[in-house]
């Protein structure tokens, strides 16, 4: 259902808006563990994709910097099978 696309959109938006708010010149763990200048780091991630790469994939990978900078996340909660919102919109969005 269209409804299930929202968790992903909110998940991505939270990563970008929060990172923009905490774009400090030094590593920080005020909100999440982040490198210095996290916005620049996110741009580097996005720029490292080949031209024409999927925009959702780019956004997802950049958002992973925010959610998984420490690299210890086994899975993102958004993807949890028990999540009442589900993530069935993800596959739908990728395919369309
Ligand atoms: C988080 O980062 C680690 C290290 O790169 C990786 O092995 C793991 O799969 C990542 N977690 C998610 C949910 O992508």
Coordinates of N, CA and C and ligand atoms in Angstrom, one line a residue:
X1 N 0.8 -1.2 0.0 CA 0.0 0.0 0.0 C 0.9 1.2 0.0
X2 N 0.3 2.3 -0.4 CA 1.1 3.6 -0.5 C 1.5 4.0 0.9
X3 N 0.6 3.7 1.9 CA 0.9 4.0 3.3 C 2.2 3.5 3.8
X4 N 2.7 2.4 3.3 CA 3.9 1.8 3.8 C 5.2 2.5 3.3
X5 N 5.0 3.4 2.3 CA 6.2 4.1 1.8 C 6.7 5.2 2.8
X6 N 5.7 5.6 3.6 CA 6.1 6.7 4.5 C 7.2 6.5 5.5
X7 N 7.2 5.3 6.1 CA 8.3 5.1 7.1 C 9.7 5.3 6.5
X8 N 9.9 4.9 5.3 CA 11.2 5.0 4.6 C 11.4 6.5 4.4
X9 N 10.4 7.2 3.9 CA 10.6 8.6 3.6 C 10.9 9.4 4.9
X10 N 10.2 9.1 5.9 CA 10.5 9.7 7.2 C 11.9 9.4 7.7
X11 N 12.2 8.1 7.5 CA 13.5 7.6 8.0 C 14.7 8.4 7.3
X12 N 14.5 8.6 6.0 CA 15.5 9.3 5.2 C 15.5 10.8 5.6
X13 N 14.3 11.3 5.8 CA 14.3 12.8 6.1 C 14.9 13.1 7.4
X14 N 14.6 12.2 8.4 CA 15.2 12.4 9.7 C 16.7 12.4 9.7
X15 N 17.3 11.5 8.9 CA 18.7 11.4 8.8 C 19.3 12.7 8.2
X16 N 18.7 13.2 7.1 CA 19.2 14.4 6.5 C 19.0 15.7 7.3
X17 N 17.8 15.8 7.9 CA 17.5 17.1 8.6 C 18.3 17.1 9.9
X18 N 18.4 16.0 10.6 CA 19.2 15.9 11.8 C 20.7 16.1 11.6
X19 N 21.2 15.5 10.5 CA 22.6 15.7 10.2 C 22.9 17.2 9.9
X20 N 22.0 17.8 9.1 CA 22.2 19.2 8.8 C 22.2 20.1 10.1
X21 N 21.5 19.7 11.1 CA 21.4 20.4 12.3 C 22.7 20.2 13.1
X22 N 23.3 19.1 13.0 CA 24.5 18.8 13.8 C 25.8 18.7 13.0
X23 N 25.9 19.6 12.0 CA 27.0 19.6 11.1 C 28.2 20.3 11.7
X24 N 28.7 19.7 12.8 CA 29.8 20.3 13.5 C 31.2 20.0 12.9
X25 N 32.2 20.8 13.1 CA 33.5 20.6 12.5 C 34.3 19.5 13.2
X26 N 33.7 18.9 14.3 CA 34.4 17.9 15.0 C 33.5 16.7 15.1
X27 N 34.1 15.5 15.3 CA 33.2 14.3 15.5 C 32.3 14.6 16.7
X28 N 31.1 14.1 16.6 CA 30.1 14.3 17.6 C 29.3 13.1 17.9
X29 N 28.8 13.0 19.1 CA 27.8 12.0 19.4 C 26.7 12.7 20.2
X30 N 26.4 13.9 19.8 CA 25.3 14.6 20.4 C 23.9 14.0 20.1
X31 N 23.7 13.7 18.9 CA 22.5 12.9 18.5 C 22.8 11.5 18.2
X32 N 23.8 11.3 17.3 CA 24.2 10.0 16.9 C 25.8 10.2 16.7
X33 N 26.5 9.1 16.7 CA 27.9 9.2 16.4 C 28.1 9.6 15.0
X34 N 28.8 10.7 14.8 CA 29.0 11.2 13.4 C 30.4 11.7 13.3
X35 N 30.9 11.7 12.0 CA 32.3 12.2 11.8 C 32.2 13.8 11.8
X36 N 33.4 14.4 11.7 CA 33.4 15.9 11.5 C 32.8 16.2 10.2
X37 N 32.1 17.3 10.1 CA 31.4 17.7 8.9 C 30.6 16.6 8.2
X38 N 29.6 16.1 8.9 CA 28.9 14.9 8.4 C 28.2 15.2 7.1
X39 N 27.8 16.5 6.9 CA 27.1 16.8 5.6 C 28.0 16.6 4.4
X40 N 29.3 17.0 4.6 CA 30.3 16.9 3.6 C 30.5 15.4 3.3
X41 N 30.5 14.6 4.4 CA 30.7 13.1 4.3 C 29.6 12.5 3.5
X42 N 28.4 13.0 3.8 CA 27.2 12.5 3.0 C 27.3 12.8 1.6
X43 N 27.8 14.0 1.3 CA 27.9 14.4 -0.1 C 29.0 13.6 -0.8
X44 N 30.1 13.2 -0.1 CA 31.1 12.4 -0.6 C 30.5 11.0 -1.0
X45 N 29.7 10.5 -0.1 CA 29.1 9.2 -0.4 C 28.2 9.3 -1.6
X46 N 27.4 10.3 -1.7 CA 26.5 10.5 -2.9 C 27.3 10.6 -4.1
X47 N 28.4 11.4 -4.1 CA 29.3 11.6 -5.2 C 30.0 10.4 -5.7
X48 N 30.2 9.4 -4.7 CA 31.0 8.3 -5.1 C 30.2 7.3 -5.9
X49 N 28.9 7.5 -6.1 CA 28.1 6.6 -6.9 C 28.3 7.0 -8.4
X50 N 28.2 6.0 -9.3 CA 28.4 6.3 -10.7 C 27.2 7.2 -11.2
X51 N 27.5 7.9 -12.2 CA 26.4 8.8 -12.8 C 25.2 7.9 -13.2
X52 N 24.1 8.4 -12.8 CA 22.9 7.7 -13.1 C 22.5 6.6 -12.1
X53 N 23.2 6.5 -11.0 CA 22.9 5.6 -10.0 C 21.5 5.9 -9.4
X54 N 20.9 4.9 -8.9 CA 19.5 5.1 -8.3 C 19.5 6.1 -7.2
X55 N 18.6 7.0 -7.3 CA 18.6 8.1 -6.3 C 18.2 7.6 -4.9
X56 N 17.3 6.6 -4.9 CA 16.9 6.1 -3.6 C 18.1 5.4 -2.9
X57 N 18.9 4.7 -3.7 CA 20.0 3.9 -3.2 C 21.1 4.9 -2.7
X58 N 21.3 6.0 -3.4 CA 22.2 7.0 -2.9 C 21.7 7.6 -1.6
X59 N 20.5 8.0 -1.5 CA 19.9 8.5 -0.3 C 20.0 7.6 0.8
X60 N 19.7 6.3 0.5 CA 19.8 5.3 1.6 C 21.2 5.1 2.1
X61 N 22.2 5.1 1.2 CA 23.6 4.9 1.6 C 24.0 6.1 2.4
X62 N 23.7 7.3 2.0 CA 24.0 8.5 2.7 C 23.4 8.5 4.1
X63 N 22.1 8.1 4.2 CA 21.4 8.0 5.5 C 22.1 7.0 6.4
X64 N 22.7 6.0 5.8 CA 23.4 5.0 6.6 C 24.5 5.6 7.4
X65 N 25.1 6.6 6.9 CA 26.2 7.3 7.6 C 25.7 7.8 9.0
X66 N 24.5 8.3 8.9 CA 23.8 8.8 10.1 C 23.4 7.7 11.1
X67 N 22.8 6.7 10.5 CA 22.2 5.6 11.4 C 23.3 4.6 11.8
X68 N 24.4 4.5 11.0 CA 25.3 3.4 11.2 C 26.7 3.8 11.1
X69 N 27.1 5.0 11.5 CA 28.4 5.4 11.4 C 29.4 4.5 12.2
X70 N 28.9 4.0 13.3 CA 29.8 3.2 14.2 C 29.9 1.8 13.5
X71 N 29.0 1.5 12.6 CA 29.1 0.2 11.9 C 28.6 -1.0 12.7
X72 N 27.9 -0.7 13.8 CA 27.5 -1.8 14.6 C 26.0 -2.1 14.5
X73 N 25.3 -1.5 13.6 CA 23.9 -1.8 13.4 C 23.7 -3.1 12.6
X74 N 23.0 -4.1 13.2 CA 22.8 -5.3 12.4 C 21.7 -5.1 11.4
X75 N 20.7 -4.4 11.8 CA 19.6 -4.1 10.8 C 19.0 -2.8 11.3
X76 N 18.5 -2.0 10.4 CA 17.8 -0.8 10.8 C 16.4 -1.1 11.2
X77 N 15.9 -0.4 12.2 CA 14.6 -0.7 12.8 C 13.5 -0.6 11.8
X78 N 13.7 0.3 10.9 CA 12.7 0.6 9.8 C 12.4 -0.8 9.1
X79 N 13.4 -1.7 9.0 CA 13.2 -2.9 8.3 C 12.6 -4.0 9.1
X80 N 12.4 -3.8 10.4 CA 12.0 -4.8 11.3 C 10.7 -5.5 10.9
X81 N 10.7 -6.8 10.9 CA 9.5 -7.6 10.4 C 8.3 -7.3 11.3
X82 N 8.6 -6.9 12.6 CA 7.5 -6.7 13.5 C 7.0 -5.3 13.5
X83 N 7.6 -4.5 12.7 CA 7.2 -3.1 12.6 C 5.7 -3.1 12.0
X84 N 4.8 -2.5 12.7 CA 3.4 -2.5 12.2 C 3.2 -1.8 10.9
X85 N 4.2 -0.9 10.6 CA 4.1 -0.2 9.4 C 4.6 -1.0 8.2
X86 N 5.5 -1.9 8.5 CA 6.1 -2.8 7.5 C 7.0 -2.0 6.6
X87 N 7.6 -2.7 5.7 CA 8.4 -2.0 4.7 C 8.1 -2.5 3.3
X88 N 6.9 -2.9 3.1 CA 6.5 -3.5 1.8 C 6.5 -2.4 0.8
X89 N 6.5 -1.2 1.1 CA 6.5 -0.1 0.1 C 7.9 0.0 -0.5
X90 N 8.9 -0.5 0.2 CA 10.3 -0.4 -0.3 C 10.5 -1.1 -1.6
X91 N 10.1 -2.3 -1.7 CA 10.2 -3.1 -2.9 C 9.4 -2.5 -4.0
X92 N 8.2 -2.1 -3.6 CA 7.3 -1.5 -4.6 C 7.9 -0.2 -5.2
X93 N 8.6 0.6 -4.3 CA 9.1 1.8 -4.8 C 10.4 1.6 -5.7
X94 N 11.2 0.6 -5.4 CA 12.4 0.3 -6.1 C 12.0 -0.2 -7.5
X95 N 10.9 -1.0 -7.6 CA 10.5 -1.6 -8.9 C 9.8 -0.6 -9.8
X96 N 9.2 0.4 -9.2 CA 8.4 1.3 -10.1 C 9.2 2.4 -10.7
Ligands
LIG1 C1 26.4 -1.1 9.5 O1 27.8 -1.1 9.1 C2 28.5 -2.3 9.2 C3 30.0 -2.1 8.8 O2 30.1 -1.4 7.6 C4 27.8 -3.3 8.2 O3 28.5 -4.6 8.3 C5 26.4 -3.5 8.6 O4 25.7 -4.3 7.6 C6 25.7 -2.1 8.6 N1 24.3 -2.3 9.0 C7 23.3 -2.0 8.2 C8 22.0 -2.2 8.8 O5 23.4 -1.7 7.0

